[in-house]
Coordinates of C-alpha atoms and ligand atoms in Angstrom, one line a residue:
Chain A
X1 CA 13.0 33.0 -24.6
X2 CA 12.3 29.0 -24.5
X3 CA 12.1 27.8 -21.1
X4 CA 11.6 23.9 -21.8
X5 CA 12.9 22.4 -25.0
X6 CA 12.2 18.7 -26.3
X7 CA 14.0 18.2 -29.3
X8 CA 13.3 15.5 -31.3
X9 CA 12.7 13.5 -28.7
X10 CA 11.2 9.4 -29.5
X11 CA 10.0 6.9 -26.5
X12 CA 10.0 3.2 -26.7
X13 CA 8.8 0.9 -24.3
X14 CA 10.2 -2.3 -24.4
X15 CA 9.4 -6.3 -23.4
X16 CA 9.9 -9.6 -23.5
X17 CA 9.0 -9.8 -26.9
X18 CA 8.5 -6.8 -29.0
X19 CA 8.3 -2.8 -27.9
X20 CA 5.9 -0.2 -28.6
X21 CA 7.3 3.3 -30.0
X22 CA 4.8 5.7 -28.0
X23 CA 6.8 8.9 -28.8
X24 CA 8.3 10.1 -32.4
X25 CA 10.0 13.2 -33.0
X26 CA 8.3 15.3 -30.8
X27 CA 9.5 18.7 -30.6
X28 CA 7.8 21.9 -28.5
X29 CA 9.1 24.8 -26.6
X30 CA 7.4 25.9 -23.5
X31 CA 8.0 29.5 -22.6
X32 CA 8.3 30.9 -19.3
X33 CA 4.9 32.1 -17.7
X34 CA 3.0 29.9 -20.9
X35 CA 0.8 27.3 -20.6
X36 CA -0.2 24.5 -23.2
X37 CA -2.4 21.9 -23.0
X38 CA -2.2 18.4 -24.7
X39 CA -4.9 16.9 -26.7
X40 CA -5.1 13.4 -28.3
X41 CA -7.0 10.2 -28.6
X42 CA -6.2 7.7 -25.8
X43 CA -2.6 6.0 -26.3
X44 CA -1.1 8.9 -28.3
X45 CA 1.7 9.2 -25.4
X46 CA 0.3 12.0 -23.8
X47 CA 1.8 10.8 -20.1
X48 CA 4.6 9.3 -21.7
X49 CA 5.5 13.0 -22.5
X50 CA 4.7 14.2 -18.8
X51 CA 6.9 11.4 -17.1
X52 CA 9.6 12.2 -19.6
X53 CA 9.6 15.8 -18.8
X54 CA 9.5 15.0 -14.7
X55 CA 12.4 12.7 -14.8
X56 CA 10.6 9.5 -13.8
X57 CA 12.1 8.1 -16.7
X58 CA 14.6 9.1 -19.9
X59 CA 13.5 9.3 -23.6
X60 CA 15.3 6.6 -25.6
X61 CA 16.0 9.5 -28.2
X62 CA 16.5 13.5 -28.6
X63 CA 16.7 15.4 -25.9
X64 CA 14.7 17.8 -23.2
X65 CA 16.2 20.8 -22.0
X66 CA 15.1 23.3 -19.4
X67 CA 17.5 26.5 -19.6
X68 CA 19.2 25.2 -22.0
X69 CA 20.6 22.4 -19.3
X70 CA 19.8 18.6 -20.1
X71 CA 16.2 18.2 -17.5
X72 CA 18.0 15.8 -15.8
X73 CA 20.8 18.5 -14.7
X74 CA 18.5 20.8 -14.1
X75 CA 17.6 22.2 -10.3
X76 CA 14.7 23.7 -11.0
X77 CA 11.4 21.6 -9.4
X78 CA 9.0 20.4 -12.0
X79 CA 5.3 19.5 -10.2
X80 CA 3.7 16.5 -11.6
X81 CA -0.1 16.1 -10.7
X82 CA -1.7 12.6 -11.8
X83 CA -4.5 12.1 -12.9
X84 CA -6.1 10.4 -9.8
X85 CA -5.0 12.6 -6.5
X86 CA -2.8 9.4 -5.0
X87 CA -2.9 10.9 -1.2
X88 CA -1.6 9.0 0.9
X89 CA -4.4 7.2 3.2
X90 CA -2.0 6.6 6.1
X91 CA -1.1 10.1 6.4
X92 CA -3.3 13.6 7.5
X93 CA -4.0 16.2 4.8
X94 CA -1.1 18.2 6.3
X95 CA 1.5 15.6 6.4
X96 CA 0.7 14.7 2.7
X97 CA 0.9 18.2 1.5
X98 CA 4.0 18.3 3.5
X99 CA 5.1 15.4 1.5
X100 CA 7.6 17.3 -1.4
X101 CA 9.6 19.0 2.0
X102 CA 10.3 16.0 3.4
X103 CA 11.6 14.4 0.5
X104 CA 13.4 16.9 -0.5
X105 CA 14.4 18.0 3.2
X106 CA 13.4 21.0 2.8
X107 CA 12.8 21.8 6.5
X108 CA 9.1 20.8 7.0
X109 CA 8.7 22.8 10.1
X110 CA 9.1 25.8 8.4
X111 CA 6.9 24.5 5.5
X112 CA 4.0 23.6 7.7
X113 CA 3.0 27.7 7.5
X114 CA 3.2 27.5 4.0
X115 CA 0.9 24.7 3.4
X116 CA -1.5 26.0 6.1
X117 CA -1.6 28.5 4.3
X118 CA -2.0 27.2 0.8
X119 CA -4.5 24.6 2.3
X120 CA -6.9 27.8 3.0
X121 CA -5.9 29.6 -0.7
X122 CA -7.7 26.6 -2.2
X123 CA -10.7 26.6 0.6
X124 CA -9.7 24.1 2.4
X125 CA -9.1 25.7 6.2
X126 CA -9.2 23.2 9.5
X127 CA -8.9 20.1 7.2
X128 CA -5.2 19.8 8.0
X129 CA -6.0 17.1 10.3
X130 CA -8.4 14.9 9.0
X131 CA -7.6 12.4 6.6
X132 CA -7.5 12.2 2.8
X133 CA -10.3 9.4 3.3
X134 CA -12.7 11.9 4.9
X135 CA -12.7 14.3 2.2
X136 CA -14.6 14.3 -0.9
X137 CA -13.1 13.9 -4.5
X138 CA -13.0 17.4 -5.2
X139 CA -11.6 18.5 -1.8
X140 CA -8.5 15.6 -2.2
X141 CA -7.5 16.9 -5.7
X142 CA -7.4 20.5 -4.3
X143 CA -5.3 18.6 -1.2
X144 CA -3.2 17.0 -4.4
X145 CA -2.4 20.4 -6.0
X146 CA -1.3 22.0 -2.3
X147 CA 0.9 19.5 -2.7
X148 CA 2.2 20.0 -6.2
X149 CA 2.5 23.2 -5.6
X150 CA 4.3 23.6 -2.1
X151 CA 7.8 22.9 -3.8
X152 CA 7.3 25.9 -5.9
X153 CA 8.2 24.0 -9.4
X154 CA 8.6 26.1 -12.1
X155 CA 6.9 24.1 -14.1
X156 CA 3.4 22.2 -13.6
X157 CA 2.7 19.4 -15.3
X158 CA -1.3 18.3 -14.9
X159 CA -2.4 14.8 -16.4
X160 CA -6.1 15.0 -16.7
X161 CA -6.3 16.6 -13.2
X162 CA -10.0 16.9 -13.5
X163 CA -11.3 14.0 -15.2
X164 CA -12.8 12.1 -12.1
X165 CA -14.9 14.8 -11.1
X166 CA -18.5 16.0 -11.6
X167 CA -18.3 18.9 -14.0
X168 CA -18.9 21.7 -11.7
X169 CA -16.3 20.9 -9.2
X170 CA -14.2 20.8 -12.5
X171 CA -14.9 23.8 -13.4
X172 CA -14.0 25.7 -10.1
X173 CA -11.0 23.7 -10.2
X174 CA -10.3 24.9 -13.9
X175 CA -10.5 28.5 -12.1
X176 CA -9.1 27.9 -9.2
X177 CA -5.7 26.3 -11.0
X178 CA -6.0 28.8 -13.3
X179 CA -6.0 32.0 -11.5
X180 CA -3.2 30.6 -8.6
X181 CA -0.8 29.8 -11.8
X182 CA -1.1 33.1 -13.1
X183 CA -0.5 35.0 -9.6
X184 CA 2.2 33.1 -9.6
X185 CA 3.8 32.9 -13.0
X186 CA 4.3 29.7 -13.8
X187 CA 4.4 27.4 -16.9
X188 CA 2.0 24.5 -17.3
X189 CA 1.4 21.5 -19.6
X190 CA -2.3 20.1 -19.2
X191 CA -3.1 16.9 -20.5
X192 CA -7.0 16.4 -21.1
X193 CA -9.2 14.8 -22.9
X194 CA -11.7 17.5 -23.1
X195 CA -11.8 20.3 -25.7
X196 CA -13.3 23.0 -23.8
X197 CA -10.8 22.2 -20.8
X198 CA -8.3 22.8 -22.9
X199 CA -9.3 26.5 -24.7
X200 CA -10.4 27.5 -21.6
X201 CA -6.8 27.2 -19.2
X202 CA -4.2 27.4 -22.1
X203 CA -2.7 29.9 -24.3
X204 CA -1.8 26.9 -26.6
X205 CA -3.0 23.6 -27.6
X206 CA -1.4 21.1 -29.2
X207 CA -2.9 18.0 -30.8
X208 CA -1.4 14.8 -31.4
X209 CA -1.8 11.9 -33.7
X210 CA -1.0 8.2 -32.5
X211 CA 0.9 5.1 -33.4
X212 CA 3.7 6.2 -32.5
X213 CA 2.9 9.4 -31.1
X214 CA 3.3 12.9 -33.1
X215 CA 2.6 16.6 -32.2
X216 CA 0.2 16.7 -35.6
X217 CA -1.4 20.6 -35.1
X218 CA -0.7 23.4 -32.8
X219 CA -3.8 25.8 -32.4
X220 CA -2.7 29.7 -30.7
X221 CA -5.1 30.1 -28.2
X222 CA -7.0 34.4 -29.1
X223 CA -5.2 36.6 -27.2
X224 CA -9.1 37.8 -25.7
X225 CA -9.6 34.3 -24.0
X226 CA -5.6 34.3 -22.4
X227 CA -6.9 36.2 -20.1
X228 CA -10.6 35.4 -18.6
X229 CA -10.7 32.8 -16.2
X230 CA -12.0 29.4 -17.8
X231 CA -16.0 29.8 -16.9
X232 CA -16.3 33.2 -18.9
X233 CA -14.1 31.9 -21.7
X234 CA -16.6 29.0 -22.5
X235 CA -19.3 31.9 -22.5
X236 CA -17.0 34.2 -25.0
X237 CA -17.8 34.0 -29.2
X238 CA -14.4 32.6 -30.3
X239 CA -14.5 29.8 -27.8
X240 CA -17.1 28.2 -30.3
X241 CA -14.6 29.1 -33.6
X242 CA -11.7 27.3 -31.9
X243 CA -13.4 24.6 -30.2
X244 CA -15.2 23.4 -34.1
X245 CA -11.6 23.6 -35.6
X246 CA -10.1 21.2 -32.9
X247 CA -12.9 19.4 -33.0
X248 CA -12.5 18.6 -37.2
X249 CA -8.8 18.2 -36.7
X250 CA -9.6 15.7 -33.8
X251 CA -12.3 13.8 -35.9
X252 CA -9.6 13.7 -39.2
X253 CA -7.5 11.9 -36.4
X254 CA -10.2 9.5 -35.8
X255 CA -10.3 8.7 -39.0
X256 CA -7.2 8.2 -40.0
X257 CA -6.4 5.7 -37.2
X258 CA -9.6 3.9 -38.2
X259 CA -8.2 3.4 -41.7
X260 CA -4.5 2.3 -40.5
X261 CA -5.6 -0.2 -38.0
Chain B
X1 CA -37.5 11.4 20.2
X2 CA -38.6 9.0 22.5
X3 CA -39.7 6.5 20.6
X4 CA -36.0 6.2 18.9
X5 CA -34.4 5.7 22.3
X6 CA -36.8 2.9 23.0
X7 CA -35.9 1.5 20.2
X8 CA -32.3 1.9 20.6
X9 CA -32.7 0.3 24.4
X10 CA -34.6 -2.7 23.2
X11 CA -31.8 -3.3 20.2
X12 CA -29.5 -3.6 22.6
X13 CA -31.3 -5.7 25.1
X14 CA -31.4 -8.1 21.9
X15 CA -27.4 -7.7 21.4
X16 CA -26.9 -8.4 25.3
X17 CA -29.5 -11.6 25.1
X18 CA -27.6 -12.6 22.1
X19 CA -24.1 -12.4 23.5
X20 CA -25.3 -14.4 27.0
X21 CA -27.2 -17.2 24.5
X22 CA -23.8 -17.8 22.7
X23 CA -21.6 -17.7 25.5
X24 CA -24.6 -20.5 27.0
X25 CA -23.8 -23.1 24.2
X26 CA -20.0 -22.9 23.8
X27 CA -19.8 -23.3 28.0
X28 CA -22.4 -26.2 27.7
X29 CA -19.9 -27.7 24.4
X30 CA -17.1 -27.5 27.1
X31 CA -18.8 -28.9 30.2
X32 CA -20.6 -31.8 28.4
X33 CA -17.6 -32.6 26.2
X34 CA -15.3 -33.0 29.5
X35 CA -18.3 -34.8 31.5
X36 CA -18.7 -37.1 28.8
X37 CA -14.7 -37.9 28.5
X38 CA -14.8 -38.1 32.8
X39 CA -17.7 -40.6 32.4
X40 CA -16.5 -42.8 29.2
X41 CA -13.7 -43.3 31.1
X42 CA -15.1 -44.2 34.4
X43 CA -17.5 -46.6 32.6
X44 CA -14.4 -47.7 30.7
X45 CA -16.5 -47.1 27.6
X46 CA -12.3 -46.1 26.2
X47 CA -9.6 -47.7 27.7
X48 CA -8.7 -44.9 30.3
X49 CA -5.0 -46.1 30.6
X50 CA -4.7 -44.4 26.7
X51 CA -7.1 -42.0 27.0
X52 CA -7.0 -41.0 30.5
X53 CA -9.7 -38.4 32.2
X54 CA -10.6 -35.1 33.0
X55 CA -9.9 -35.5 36.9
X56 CA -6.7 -37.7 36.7
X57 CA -5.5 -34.8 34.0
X58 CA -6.2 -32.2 36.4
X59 CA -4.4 -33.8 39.6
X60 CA -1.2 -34.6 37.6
X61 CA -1.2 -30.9 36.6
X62 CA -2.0 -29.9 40.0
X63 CA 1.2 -32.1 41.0
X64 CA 3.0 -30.7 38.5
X65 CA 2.5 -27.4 39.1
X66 CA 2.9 -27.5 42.8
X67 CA 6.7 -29.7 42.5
X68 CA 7.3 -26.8 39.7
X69 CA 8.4 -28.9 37.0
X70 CA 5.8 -27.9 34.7
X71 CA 6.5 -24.7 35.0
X72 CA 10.0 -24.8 34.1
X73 CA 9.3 -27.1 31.0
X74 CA 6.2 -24.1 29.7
X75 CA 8.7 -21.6 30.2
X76 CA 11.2 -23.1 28.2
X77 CA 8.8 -24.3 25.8
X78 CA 7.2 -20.3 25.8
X79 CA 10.5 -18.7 25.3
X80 CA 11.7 -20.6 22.2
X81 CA 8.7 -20.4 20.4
X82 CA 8.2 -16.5 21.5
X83 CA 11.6 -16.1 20.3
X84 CA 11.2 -18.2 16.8
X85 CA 7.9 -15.9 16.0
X86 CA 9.7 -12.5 16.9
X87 CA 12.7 -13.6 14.3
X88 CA 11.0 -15.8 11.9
X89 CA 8.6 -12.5 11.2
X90 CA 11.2 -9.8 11.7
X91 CA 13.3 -11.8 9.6
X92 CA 11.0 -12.3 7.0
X93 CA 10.1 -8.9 6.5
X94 CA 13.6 -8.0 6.2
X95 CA 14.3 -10.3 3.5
X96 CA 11.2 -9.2 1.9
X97 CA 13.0 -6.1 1.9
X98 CA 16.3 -6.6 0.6
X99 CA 14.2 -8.5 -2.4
X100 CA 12.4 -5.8 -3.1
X101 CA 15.4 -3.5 -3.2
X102 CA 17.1 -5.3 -5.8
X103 CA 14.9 -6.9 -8.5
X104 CA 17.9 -8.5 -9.8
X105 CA 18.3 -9.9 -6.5
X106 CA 14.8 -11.1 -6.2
X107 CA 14.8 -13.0 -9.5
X108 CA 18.3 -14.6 -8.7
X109 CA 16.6 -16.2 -5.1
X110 CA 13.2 -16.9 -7.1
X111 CA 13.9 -20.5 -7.4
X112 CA 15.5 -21.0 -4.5
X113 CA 12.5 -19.3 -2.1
X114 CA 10.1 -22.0 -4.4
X115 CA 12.0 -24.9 -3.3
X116 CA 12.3 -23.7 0.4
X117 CA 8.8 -22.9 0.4
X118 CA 8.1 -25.6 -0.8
X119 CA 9.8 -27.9 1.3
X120 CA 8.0 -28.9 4.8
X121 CA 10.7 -27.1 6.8
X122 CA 10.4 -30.2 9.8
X123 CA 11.8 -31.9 7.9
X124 CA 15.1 -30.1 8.4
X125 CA 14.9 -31.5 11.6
X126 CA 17.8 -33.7 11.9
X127 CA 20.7 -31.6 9.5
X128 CA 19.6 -28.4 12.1
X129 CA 20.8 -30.3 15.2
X130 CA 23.4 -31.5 13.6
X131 CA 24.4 -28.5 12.7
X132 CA 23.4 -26.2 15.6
X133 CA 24.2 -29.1 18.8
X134 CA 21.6 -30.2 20.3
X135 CA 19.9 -27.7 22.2
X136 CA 17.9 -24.5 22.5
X137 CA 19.3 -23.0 19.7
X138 CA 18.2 -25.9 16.9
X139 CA 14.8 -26.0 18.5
X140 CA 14.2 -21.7 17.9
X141 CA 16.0 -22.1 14.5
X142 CA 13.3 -24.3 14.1
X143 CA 10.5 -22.3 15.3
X144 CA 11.7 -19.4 13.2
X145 CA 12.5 -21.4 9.9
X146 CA 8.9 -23.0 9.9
X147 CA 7.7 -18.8 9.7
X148 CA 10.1 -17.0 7.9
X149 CA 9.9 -18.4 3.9
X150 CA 6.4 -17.9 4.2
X151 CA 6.4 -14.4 5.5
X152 CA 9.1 -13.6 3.4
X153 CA 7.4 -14.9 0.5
X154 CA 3.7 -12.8 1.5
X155 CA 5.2 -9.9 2.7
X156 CA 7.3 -9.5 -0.9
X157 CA 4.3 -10.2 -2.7
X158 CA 2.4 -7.4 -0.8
X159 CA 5.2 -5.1 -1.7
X160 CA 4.9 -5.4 -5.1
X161 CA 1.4 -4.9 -5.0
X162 CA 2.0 -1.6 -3.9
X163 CA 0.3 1.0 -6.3
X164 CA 3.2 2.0 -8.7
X165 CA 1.5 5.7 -8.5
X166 CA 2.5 6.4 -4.6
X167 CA 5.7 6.0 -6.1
X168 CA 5.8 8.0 -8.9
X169 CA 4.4 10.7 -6.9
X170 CA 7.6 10.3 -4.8
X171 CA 9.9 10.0 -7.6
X172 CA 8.6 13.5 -9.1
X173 CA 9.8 15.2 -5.9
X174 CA 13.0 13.4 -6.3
X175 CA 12.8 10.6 -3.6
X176 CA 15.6 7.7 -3.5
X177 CA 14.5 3.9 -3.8
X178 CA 14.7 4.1 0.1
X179 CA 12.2 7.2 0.5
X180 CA 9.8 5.2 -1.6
X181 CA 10.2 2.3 0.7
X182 CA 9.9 4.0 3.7
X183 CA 7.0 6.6 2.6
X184 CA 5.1 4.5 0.5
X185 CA 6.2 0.8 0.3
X186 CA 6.3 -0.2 3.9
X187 CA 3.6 2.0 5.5
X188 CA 0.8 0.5 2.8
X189 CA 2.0 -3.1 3.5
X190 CA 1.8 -2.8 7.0
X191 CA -1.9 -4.0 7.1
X192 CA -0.4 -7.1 5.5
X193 CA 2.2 -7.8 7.6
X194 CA 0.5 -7.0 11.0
X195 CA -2.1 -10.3 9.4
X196 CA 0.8 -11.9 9.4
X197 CA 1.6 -12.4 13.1
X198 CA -1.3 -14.5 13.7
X199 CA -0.5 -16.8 11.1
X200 CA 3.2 -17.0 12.4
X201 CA 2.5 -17.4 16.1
X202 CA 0.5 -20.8 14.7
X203 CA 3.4 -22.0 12.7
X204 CA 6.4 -21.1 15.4
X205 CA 4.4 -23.4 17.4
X206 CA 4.7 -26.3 14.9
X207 CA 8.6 -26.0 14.7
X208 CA 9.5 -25.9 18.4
X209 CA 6.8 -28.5 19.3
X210 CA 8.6 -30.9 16.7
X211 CA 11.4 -29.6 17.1
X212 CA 11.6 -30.3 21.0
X213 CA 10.3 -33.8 19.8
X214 CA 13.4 -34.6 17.8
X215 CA 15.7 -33.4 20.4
X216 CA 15.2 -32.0 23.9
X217 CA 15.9 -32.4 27.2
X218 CA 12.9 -30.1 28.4
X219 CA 9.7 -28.1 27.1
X220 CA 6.1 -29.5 26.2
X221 CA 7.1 -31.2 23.4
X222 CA 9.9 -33.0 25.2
X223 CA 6.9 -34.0 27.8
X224 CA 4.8 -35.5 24.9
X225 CA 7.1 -37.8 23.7
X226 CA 8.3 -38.9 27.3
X227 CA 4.7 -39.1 28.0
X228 CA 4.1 -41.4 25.2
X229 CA 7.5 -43.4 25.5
X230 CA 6.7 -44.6 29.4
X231 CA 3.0 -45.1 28.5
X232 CA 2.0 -42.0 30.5
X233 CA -0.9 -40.6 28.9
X234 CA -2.6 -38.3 31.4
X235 CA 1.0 -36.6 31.2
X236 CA 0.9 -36.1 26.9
X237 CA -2.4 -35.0 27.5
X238 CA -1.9 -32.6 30.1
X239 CA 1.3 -31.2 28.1
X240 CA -1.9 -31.0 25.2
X241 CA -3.9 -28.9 27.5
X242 CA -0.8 -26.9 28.3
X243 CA -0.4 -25.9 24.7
X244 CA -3.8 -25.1 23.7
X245 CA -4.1 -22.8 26.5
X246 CA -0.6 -21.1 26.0
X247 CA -1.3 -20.9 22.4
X248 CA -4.5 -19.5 22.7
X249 CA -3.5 -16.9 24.9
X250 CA -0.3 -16.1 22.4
X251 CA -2.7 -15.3 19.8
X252 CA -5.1 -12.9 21.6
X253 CA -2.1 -11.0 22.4
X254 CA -0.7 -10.9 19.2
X255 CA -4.3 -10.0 18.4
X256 CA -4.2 -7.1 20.8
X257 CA -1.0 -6.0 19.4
X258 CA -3.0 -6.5 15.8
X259 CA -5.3 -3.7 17.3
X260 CA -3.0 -1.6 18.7
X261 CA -0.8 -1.4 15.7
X262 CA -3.7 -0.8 13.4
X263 CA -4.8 2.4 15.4
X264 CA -1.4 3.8 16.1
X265 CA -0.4 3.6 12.4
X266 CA -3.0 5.0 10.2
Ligands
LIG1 N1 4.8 1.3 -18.7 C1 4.5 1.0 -20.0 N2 5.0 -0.2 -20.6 C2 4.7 -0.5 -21.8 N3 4.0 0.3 -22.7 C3 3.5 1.4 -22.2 C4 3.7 1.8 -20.8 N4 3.1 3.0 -20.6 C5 2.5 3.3 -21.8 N5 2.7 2.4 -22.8 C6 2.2 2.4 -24.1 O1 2.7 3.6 -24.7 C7 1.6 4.2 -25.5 C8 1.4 5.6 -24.9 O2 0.9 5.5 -23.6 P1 0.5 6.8 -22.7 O3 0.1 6.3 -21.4 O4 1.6 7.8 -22.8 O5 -0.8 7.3 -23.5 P2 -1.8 8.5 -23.2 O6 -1.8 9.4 -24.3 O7 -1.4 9.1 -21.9 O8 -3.2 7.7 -23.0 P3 -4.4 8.1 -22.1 O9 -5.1 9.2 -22.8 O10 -5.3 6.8 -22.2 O11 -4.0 8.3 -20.8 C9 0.4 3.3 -25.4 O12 0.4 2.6 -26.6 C10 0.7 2.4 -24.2 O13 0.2 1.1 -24.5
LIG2 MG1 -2.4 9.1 -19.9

């Protein structure tokens, strides 16, 4: 059953003096428990997909629906984790990851087990009242996704999550995300830059062309990598298969733009 | 081990001998700058009916103080400009606000802010008492109107400096314009408009001190220019000395405040 539908769905961002058509015709389904990952050069509309999907703003065309009800309808929480981890300086690591209750007045006091609790699911135990300044990079993105994740959304959606770390924090990330969405059965959307990221945490990957932005491949995801956390599926034979044919389709992308602009 | 605490000891022996050599030249600035005025005027190197002297500055605000009519005139003088700086930076903050709610708002007041800002609010002088009577309430209009544009104009800026991220963090959880302000808006502004009640204490000053000038029955400023009209100058400089003490103090509290605001807010 689809979960999350965009249907046909175009973006343009608009100024003084001209606009900019990000998105065209972009249509995916997202299915319940699934979770896809989005690859592209830089400017393809990769976030513009993400912040259509969260609500922050509305497509100019098509439309997004999540159980069949318009997104914007819908009651369901969607978690949206930038790309940098945007804690709050001014606030302790508890209060921050606290931050999605209070909003939604959702009755932080009872909350406050919850994220003690989630706080110590991602190794981060007697932290709660430092502040995000006295942590390292690593530490404040795991504090970032105790926060995206205290709201319980149904849906995650990670823009480059990783992609200001050193690569072996990134990779226990990559496991540690990993392994808490599939305890808890939930869909993602990953956007990342990085090939390997993306075999390794998603069941599908789907690669876009730019100018405007278009869903140009989709690539399953072998059902023997779905499962294996994302260090051993670097290690496993098909990684290597999938991760040349991206890599060509990727490359063709290259040089198409090169020849259109 | 021990030659580390030696070392600390005799670093701070060098901060202490420091600290005691500064403090040495600014008291001998202050003690030969008032010995020389005492003497030029003795000597009648300057004409000491203009310029008047240490000693003869002290006994009229010995006088003064004693017969209690200074005191009235600093409190007066201390109130309205206490009372300009609390609203002219309250105020501006609050129109700051409401700016920043609205952007249609914000870019229908855009030229009008320019011009005021513009515009050396003193010279309001006259249309405010004539407006307002003239009294205490023209003089803390004043105090307040010389602060306000420019805090206004600052603290809006500051706002829209804000990283748009803390706010789209708060829009994905669903927050209203006024979550955003209040979670993320105001609370990373703050350093900005806690800088902002030094510079405001200064400038409240400048409006009630002209603005007791133009008009007033009582207060430091209203001794100045009574001072000056009867050819009294130990009694404009006095009222001087009056200031700069009162205003110095002003802005060491304000500074304390500064402090106190920063540490209980983070
Ligand atoms: N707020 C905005 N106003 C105007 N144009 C924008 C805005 N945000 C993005 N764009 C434009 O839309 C296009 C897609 O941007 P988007 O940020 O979605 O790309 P992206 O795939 O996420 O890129 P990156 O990989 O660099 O993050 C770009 O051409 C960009 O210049
Ligand atoms: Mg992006």
């Amino acid at each position: 059953m689809s979960f999350l539908t965009l249907d046909r769905v175009s973006h343009h961002y608009f100024y003084k003096n001209g606009y900019t058509k990000a998105l065209e015709n972009i249509s995916f389904t997202l299915k319940e428990g699934e979770f896809i990952s989005l690859l592209g050069p830089s400017g393809c509309g990769k976030s513009t997909i993400l912040s259509i999907i969260s609500g922050l703003f509305k497509q100019t065309e098509g439309h997004v629906t999540l159980e069949n009800k318009p997104i914007t309808e819908s009651k369901l929480a969607i978690g949206y984790m930038l790309q940098q981890d945007y804690l709050f300086p001014w606030k302790t690591i508890l209060s921050n990851a606290l931050l999605g209750p209070k909003i939604t007045n959702n009755n932080e006091d009872s909350m406050r087990q919850t994220a003690l609790q989630l706080l110590e699911e991602v190794g981060l135990s007697g932290v709660a009242d430092k502040y995000p300044t006295e942590l390292s990079g690593g530490m404040r993105q795991r504090v970032a996704l105790v926060r995206t994740l205290i709201n319980d959304p149904k849906i995650l959606l990670l823009d480059e999550p990783f992609s200001a770390l050193d690569y072996q924090t990134k990779l226990k990330l990559e496991d540690l995300v990993g392994k808490l969405l599939k305890t808890y059965h939930k869909s993602a959307i990953l956007v990342t830059h990085d090939i390997g990221e993306a075999i390794a945490m998603s069941d599908r990957i789907l690669v876009m062309g730019s100018n405007p932005g278009t869903i140009a491949k989709s690539f399953e995801v072998p059902i023997e990598l779905r499962n294996q956390l994302p260090l051993e599926v670097r290690k496993h034979p098909k990684y290597q298969i999938l991760f040349d044919k991206i890599w060509a389709e990727l490359e063709e992308k290259e040089k198409q733009k090169g020849r259109s602009s | 081990m021990k030659n580390d605490e030696t070392l600390f000891t005799a670093y701070q022996k060098n901060l202490k001998r420091e600290r005691k050599i500064i403090l040495s030249w600014q008291l001998l600035i202050l003690i030969s700058f008032i010995s020389l005025w005492e003497v030029s005027s003795k000597m009648y190197w300057i004409d000491p009916l203009l310029f008047s002297s240490p000693t003869r500055i002290t006994l009229s605000l010995f006088e003064r103080f004693i017969n209690g009519s200074m005191f009235t005139h600093l409190s007066v003088t201390l109130f309205e400009t206490i009372l300009g700086f609390i609203i002219g930076t309250i105020g501006g903050v609050i129109i700051a606000s409401s700016l920043w709610s609205s952007n249609r708002f914000s870019r229908i007041m855009d030229p009008y802010l320019v011009v005021l800002n513009a515009m050396p609010k003193v010279a309001l002088g006259p249309i405010i008492i004539v407006a307002l009577g003239p009294g205490y309430l023209s003089i803390i209009t004043m105090g307040f109107l010389v602060s306000v544009i420019i805090t206004t104009l600052t603290v809006y800026s500051a706002f829209n400096e804000v990283d748009p991220n803390y706010e789209k963090v708060l829009k994905s959880f669903g927050a209203t314009k006024w979550q955003c302000f209040k979670e993320a808006v105001f609370p990373a502004t703050l350093p900005t408009i806690i800088s902002m009640l030094k510079v405001n204490v200064g400038l409240s000053w400048v409006g009630v001190i002209v603005g007791e000038y133009l008009v007033s029955k009582q207060g430091l400023g209203y001794l100045i220019i009574y001072g000056f009209q009867v050819f009294d100058f130990t009694l404009v400089m006095s009222s001087l000395v009056i200031i700069a003490i009162l205003a110095a103090m002003m802005y060491k509290i304000v500074e304390r405040i500064e402090r106190w605001l920063i540490k209980n807010t983070k």
